[in-house]
PDB file of C-alpha atoms in Angstrom:
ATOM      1  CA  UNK A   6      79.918 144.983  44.048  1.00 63.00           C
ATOM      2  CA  UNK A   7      80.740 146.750  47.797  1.00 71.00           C
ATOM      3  CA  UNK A   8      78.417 147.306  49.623  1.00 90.00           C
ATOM      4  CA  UNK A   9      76.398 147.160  53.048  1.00 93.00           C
ATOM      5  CA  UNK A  10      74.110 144.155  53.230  1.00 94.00           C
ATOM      6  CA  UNK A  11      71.998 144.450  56.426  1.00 95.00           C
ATOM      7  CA  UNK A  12      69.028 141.419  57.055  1.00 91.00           C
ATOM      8  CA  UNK A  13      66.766 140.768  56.925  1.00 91.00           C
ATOM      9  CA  UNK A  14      64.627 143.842  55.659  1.00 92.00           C
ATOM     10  CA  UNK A  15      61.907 142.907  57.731  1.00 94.00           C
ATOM     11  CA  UNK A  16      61.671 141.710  61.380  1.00 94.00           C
ATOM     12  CA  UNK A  17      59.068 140.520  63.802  1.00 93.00           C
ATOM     13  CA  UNK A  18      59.403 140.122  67.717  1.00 91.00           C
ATOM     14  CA  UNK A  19      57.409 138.784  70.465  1.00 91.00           C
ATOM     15  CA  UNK A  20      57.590 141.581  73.410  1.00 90.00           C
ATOM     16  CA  UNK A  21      60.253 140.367  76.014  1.00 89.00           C
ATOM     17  CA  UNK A  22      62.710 138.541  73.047  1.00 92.00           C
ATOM     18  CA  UNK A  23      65.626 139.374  71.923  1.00 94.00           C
ATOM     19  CA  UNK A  24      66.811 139.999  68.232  1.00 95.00           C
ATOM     20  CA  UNK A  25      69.495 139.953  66.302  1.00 96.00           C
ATOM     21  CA  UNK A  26      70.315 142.846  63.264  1.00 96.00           C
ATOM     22  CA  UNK A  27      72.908 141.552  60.859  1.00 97.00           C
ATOM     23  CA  UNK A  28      75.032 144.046  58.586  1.00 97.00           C
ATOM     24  CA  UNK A  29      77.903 143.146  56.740  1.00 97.00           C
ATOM     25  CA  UNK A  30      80.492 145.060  54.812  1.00 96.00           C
ATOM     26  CA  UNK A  31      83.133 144.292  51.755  1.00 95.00           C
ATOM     27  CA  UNK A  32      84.226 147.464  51.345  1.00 92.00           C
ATOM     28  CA  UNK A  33      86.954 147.140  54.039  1.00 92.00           C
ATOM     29  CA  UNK A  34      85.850 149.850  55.957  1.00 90.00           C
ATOM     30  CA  UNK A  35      87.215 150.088  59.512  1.00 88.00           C
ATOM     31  CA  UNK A  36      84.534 152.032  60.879  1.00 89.00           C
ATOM     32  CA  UNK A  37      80.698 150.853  61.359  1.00 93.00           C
ATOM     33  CA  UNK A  38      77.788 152.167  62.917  1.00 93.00           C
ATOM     34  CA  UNK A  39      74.134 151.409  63.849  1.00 96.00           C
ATOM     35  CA  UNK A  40      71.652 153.955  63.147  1.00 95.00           C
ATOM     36  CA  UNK A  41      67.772 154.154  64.420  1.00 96.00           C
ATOM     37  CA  UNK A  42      65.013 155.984  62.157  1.00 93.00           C
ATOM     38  CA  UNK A  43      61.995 157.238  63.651  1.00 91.00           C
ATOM     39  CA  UNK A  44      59.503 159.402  61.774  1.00 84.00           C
ATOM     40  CA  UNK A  45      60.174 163.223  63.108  1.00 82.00           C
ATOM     41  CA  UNK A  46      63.078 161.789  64.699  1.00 85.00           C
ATOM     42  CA  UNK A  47      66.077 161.820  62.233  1.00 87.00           C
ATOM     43  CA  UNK A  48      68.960 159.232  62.753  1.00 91.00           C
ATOM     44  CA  UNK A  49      70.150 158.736  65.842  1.00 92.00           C
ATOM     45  CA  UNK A  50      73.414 157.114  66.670  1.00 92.00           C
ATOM     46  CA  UNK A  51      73.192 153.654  68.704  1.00 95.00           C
ATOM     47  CA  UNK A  52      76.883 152.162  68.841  1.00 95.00           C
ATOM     48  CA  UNK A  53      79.836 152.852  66.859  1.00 93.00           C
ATOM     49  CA  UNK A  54      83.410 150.839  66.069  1.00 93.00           C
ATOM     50  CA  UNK A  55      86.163 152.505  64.885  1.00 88.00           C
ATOM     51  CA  UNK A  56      88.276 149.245  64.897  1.00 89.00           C
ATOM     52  CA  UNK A  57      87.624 145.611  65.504  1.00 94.00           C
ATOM     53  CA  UNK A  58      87.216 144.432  68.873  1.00 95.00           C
ATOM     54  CA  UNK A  59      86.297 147.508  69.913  1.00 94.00           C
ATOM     55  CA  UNK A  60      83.326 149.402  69.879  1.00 94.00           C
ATOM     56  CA  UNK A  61      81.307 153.175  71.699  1.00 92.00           C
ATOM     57  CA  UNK A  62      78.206 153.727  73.098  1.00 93.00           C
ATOM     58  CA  UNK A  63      76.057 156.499  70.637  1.00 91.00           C
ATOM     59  CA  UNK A  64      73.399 158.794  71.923  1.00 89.00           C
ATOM     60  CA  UNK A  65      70.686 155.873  72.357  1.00 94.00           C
ATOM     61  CA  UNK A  66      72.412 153.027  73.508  1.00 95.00           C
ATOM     62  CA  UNK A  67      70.322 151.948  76.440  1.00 96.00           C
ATOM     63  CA  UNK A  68      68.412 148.804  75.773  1.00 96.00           C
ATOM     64  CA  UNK A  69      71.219 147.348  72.599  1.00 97.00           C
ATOM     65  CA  UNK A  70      74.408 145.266  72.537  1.00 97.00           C
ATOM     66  CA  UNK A  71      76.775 144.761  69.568  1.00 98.00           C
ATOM     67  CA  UNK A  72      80.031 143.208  69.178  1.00 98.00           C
ATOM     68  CA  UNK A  73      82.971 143.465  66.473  1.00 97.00           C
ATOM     69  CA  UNK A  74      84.894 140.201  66.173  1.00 97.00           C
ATOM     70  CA  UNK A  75      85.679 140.832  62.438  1.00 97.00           C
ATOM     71  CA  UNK A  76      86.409 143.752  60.732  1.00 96.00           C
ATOM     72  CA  UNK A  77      83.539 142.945  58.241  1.00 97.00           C
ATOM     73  CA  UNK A  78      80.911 142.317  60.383  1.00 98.00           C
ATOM     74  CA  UNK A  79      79.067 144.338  63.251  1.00 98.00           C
ATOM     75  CA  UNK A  80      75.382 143.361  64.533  1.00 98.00           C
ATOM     76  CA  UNK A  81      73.181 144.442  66.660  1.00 97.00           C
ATOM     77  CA  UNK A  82      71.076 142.927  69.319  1.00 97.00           C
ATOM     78  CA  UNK A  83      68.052 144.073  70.591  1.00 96.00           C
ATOM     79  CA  UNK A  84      67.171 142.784  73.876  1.00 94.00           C
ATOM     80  CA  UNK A  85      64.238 143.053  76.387  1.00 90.00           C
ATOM     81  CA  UNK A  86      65.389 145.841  77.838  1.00 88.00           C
ATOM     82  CA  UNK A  87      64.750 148.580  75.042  1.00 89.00           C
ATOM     83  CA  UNK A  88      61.271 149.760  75.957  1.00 88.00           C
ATOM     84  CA  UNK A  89      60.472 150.719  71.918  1.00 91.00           C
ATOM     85  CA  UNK A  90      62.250 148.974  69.694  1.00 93.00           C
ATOM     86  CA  UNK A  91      59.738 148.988  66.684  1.00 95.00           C
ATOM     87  CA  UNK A  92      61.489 151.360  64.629  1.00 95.00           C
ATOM     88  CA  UNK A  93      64.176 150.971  61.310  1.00 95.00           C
ATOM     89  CA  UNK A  94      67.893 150.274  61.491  1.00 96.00           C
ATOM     90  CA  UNK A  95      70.226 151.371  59.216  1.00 95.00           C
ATOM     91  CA  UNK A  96      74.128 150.303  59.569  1.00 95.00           C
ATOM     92  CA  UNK A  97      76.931 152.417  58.241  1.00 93.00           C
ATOM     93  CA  UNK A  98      80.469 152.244  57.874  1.00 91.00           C
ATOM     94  CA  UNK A  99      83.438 154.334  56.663  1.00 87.00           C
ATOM     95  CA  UNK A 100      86.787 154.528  55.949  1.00 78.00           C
ATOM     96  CA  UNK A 101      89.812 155.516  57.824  1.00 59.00           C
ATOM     97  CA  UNK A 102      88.125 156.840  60.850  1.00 52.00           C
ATOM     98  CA  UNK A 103      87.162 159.611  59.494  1.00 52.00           C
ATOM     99  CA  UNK A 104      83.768 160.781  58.274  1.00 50.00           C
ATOM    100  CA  UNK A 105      85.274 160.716  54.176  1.00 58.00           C
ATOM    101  CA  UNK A 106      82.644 158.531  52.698  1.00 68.00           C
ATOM    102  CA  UNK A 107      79.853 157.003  54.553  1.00 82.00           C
ATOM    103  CA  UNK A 108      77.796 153.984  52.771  1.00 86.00           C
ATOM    104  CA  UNK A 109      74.426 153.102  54.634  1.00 89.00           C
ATOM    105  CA  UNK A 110      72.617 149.673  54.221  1.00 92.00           C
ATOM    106  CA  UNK A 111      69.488 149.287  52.724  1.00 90.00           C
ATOM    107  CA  UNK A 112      67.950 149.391  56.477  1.00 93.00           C
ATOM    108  CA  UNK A 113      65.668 146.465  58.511  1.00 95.00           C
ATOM    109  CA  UNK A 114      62.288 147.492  59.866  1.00 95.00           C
ATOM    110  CA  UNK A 115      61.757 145.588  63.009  1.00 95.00           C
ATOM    111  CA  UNK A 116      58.661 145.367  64.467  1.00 95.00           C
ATOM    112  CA  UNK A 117      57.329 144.355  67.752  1.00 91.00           C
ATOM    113  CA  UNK A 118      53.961 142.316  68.472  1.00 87.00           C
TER     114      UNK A 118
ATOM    115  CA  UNK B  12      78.317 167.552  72.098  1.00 72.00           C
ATOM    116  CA  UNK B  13      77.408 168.341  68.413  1.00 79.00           C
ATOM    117  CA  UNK B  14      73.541 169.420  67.303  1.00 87.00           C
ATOM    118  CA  UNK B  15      71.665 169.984  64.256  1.00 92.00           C
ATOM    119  CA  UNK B  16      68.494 171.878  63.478  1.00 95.00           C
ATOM    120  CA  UNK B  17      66.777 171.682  60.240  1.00 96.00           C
ATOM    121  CA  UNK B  18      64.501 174.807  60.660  1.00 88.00           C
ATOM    122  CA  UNK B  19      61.202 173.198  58.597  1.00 88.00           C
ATOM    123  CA  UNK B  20      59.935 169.145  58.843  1.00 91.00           C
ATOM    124  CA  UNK B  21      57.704 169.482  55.934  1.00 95.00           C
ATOM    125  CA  UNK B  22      57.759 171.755  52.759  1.00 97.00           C
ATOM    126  CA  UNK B  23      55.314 171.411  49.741  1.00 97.00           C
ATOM    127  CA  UNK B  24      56.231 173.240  46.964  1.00 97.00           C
ATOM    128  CA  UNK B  25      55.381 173.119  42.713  1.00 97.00           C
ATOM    129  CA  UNK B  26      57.834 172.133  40.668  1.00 97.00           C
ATOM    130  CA  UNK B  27      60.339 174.968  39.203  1.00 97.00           C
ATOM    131  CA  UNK B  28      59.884 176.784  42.500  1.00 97.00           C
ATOM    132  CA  UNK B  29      63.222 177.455  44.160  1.00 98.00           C
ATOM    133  CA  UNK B  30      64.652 175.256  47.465  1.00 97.00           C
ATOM    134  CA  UNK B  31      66.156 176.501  50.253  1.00 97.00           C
ATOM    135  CA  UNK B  32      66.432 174.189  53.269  1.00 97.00           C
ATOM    136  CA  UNK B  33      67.476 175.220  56.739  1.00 96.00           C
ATOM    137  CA  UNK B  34      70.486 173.529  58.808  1.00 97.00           C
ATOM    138  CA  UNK B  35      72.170 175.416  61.453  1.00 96.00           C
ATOM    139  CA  UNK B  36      74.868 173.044  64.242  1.00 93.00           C
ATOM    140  CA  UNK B  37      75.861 173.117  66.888  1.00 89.00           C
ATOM    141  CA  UNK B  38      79.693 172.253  67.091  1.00 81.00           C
ATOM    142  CA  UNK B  39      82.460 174.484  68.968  1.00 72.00           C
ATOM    143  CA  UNK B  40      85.121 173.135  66.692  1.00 75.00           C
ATOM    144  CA  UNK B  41      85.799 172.229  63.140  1.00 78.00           C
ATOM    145  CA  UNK B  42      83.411 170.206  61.609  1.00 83.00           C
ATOM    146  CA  UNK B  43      82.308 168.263  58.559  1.00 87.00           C
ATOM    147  CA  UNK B  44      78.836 168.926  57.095  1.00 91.00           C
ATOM    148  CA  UNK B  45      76.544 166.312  55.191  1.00 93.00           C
ATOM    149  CA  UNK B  46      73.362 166.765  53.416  1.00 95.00           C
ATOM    150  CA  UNK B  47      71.332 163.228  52.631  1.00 94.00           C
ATOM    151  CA  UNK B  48      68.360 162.296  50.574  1.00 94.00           C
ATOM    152  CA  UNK B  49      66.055 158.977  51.299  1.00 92.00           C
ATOM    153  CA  UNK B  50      63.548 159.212  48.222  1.00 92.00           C
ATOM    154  CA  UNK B  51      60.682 156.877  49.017  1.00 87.00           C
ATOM    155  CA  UNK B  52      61.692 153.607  49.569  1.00 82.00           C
ATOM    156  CA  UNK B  53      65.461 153.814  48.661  1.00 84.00           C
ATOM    157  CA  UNK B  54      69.220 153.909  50.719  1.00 80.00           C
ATOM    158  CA  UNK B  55      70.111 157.470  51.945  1.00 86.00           C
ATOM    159  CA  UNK B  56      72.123 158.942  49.591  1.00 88.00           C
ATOM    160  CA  UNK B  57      74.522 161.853  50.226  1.00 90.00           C
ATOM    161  CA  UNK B  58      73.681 164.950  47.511  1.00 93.00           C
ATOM    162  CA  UNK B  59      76.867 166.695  49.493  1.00 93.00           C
ATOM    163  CA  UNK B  60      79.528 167.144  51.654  1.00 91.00           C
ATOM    164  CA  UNK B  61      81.730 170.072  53.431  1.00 91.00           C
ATOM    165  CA  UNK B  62      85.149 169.319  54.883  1.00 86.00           C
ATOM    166  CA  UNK B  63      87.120 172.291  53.856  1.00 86.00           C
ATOM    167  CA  UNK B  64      87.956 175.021  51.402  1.00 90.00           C
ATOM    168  CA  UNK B  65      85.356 176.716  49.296  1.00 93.00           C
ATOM    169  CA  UNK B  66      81.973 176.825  51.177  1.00 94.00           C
ATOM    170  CA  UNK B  67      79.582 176.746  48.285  1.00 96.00           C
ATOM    171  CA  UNK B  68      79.367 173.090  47.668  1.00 95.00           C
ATOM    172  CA  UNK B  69      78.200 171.374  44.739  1.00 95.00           C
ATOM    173  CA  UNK B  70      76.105 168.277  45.147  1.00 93.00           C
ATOM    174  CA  UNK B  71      74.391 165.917  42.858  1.00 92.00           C
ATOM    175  CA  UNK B  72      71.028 166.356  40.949  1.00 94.00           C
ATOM    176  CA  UNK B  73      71.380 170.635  41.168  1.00 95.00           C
ATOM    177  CA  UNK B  74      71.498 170.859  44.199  1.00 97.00           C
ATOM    178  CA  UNK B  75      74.465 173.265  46.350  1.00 97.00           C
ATOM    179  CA  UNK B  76      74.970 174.144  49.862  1.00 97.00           C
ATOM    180  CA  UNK B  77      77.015 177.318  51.175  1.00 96.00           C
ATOM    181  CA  UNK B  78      78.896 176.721  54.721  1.00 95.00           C
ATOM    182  CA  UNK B  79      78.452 180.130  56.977  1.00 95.00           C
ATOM    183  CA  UNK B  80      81.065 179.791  59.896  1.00 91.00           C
ATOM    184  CA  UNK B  81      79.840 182.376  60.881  1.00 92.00           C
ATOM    185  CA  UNK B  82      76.074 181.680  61.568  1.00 94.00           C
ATOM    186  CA  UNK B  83      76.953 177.553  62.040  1.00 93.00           C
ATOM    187  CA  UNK B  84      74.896 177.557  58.827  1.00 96.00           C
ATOM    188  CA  UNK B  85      74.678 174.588  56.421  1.00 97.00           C
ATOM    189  CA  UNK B  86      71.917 175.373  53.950  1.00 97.00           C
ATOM    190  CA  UNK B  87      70.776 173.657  51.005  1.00 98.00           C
ATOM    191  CA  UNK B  88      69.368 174.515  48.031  1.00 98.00           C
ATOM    192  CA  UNK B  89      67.794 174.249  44.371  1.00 98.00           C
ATOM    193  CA  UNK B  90      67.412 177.360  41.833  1.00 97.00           C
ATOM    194  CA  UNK B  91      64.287 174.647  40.223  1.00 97.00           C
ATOM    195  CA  UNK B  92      62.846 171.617  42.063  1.00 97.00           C
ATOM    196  CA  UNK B  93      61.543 169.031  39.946  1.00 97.00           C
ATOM    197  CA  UNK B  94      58.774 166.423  41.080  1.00 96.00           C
ATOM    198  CA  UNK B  95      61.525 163.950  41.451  1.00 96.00           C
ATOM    199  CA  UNK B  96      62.711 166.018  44.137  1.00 97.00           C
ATOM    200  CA  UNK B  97      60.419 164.636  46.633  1.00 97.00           C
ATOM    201  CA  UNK B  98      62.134 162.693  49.579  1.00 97.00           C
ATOM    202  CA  UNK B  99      62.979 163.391  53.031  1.00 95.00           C
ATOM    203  CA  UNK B 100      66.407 165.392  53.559  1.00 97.00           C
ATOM    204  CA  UNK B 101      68.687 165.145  56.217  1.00 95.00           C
ATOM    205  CA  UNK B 102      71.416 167.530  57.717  1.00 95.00           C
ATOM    206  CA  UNK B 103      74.223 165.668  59.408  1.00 92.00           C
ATOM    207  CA  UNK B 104      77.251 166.615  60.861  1.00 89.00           C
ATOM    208  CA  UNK B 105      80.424 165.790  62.237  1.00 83.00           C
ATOM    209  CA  UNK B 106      82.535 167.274  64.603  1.00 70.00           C
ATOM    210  CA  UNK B 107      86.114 165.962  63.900  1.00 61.00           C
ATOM    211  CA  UNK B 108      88.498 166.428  67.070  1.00 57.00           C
ATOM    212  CA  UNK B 109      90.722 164.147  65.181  1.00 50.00           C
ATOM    213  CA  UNK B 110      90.521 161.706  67.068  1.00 49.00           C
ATOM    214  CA  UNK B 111      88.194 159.445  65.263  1.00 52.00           C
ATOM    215  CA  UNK B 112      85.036 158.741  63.293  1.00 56.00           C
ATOM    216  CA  UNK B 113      82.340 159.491  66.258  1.00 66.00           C
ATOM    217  CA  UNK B 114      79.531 159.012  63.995  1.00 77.00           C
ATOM    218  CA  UNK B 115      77.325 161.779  62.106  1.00 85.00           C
ATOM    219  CA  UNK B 116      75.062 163.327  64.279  1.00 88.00           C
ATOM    220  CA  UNK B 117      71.326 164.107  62.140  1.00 91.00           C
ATOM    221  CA  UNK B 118      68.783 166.722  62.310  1.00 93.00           C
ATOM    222  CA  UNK B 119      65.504 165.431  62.176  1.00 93.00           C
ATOM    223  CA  UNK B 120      64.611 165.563  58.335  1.00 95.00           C
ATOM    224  CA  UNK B 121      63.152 167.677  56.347  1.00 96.00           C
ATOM    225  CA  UNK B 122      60.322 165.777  54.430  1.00 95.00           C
ATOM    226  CA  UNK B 123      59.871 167.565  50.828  1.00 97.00           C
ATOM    227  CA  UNK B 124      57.137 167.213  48.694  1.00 97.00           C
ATOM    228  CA  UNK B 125      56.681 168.247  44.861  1.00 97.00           C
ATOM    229  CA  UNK B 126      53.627 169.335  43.698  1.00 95.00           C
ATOM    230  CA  UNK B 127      53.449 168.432  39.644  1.00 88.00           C
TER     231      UNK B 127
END
């Protein structure tokens, strides 16, 4: 089946690492995106791709780093630098640059300790 | 830059009452308008989606949202909730210049709850 498969679902980090969010698509989407959920907070956009090797800062950027080397594949590290990273990540993706169909993963909660 | 508002974060209601959620955006130009469910423990889900043409949408599970240009209005709603109904909703929209998918920009949920 297509789909979004993000890991893993849950995630623990020591304060001062950083951490890697996987999410992976079949559905040969060429755009992906990486959502963060906070409770009273919505969705808020971290960093967007529209095609491979290329990729846009969101709203919330400060504090994350991603890459696109293949069009299937777009994670999403979380490094020292973001001052409250405990939250959940979803990753999106769509087709034909345009907003005609989204599909979200399944999310990972990461948690810092 | 694009906006949302969802007017109310939490709304209890019993079940066969009527639904009518709040979304209003912020967008000078035209946009594309979303409404998503996230029942507990699930994948968002979209109930429904305006790009163009008639502005009284039809969603999944009952539920229908009516565009208003003129007010930037989105709203959703439900003649009869059911208990099932219970979730968090999200307004989302997206401002399409045409020149790309920029992402969907969220309001910050609406979190429903059914009383049986």
């Amino acid at each position: 089946d297509g789909g979004i498969t993000q890991s893993p679902k849950y995630l623990f980090r020591k304060e001062g690492q950083n951490v890697t969010l996987s999410c992976e698509q079949n559905l040969n989407h060429d755009a992906m995106y990486w959502y963060r959920q906070d409770p009273g907070q919505g969705l808020r956009l971290i960093y967007y791709s529209q095609i491979v090797n290329d990729f846009q800062k969101g709203d919330i950027a400060e504090g994350y780093s991603v890459s696109r080397e293949k069009k299937e594949s777009f994670p999403l590290t979380v490094t020292s630098a973001q001052k409250n990273p405990t939250a959940f990540y979803l990753c999106a993706s769509s087709t034909d640059r345009g907003p005609y169909g989204y599909t979200f993963g399944s999310g990972t909660r990461l948690t810092v300790v | 830059a694009q906006s949302v508002s969802q007017h109310n974060h939490h709304v209890i209601l019993s079940e066969a009452a009527s639904l009518e959620l709040g979304c209003n955006y912020s967008y000078g130009g035209t946009v594309n308008l979303f409404w998503y469910v996230q029942y507990p423990g699930q994948h968002l889900q979209l109930l429904l989606k305006y790009f163009s043409g008639d502005p009284l949408v039809k969603g999944i599970k009952g539920f229908e949202a009516e565009f208003i240009k003129s007010k930037f209005s989105f709203n959703l709603r439900k003649p009869s909730v059911q208990w099932s109904d219970t979730a968090e909703y999200f307004c989302a929209v997206n401002g399409w210049s045409g020149g790309g998918a920029d992402g969907l920009t969220f309001g910050k949920g609406t979190h429903l709850i059914i009383q049986p």
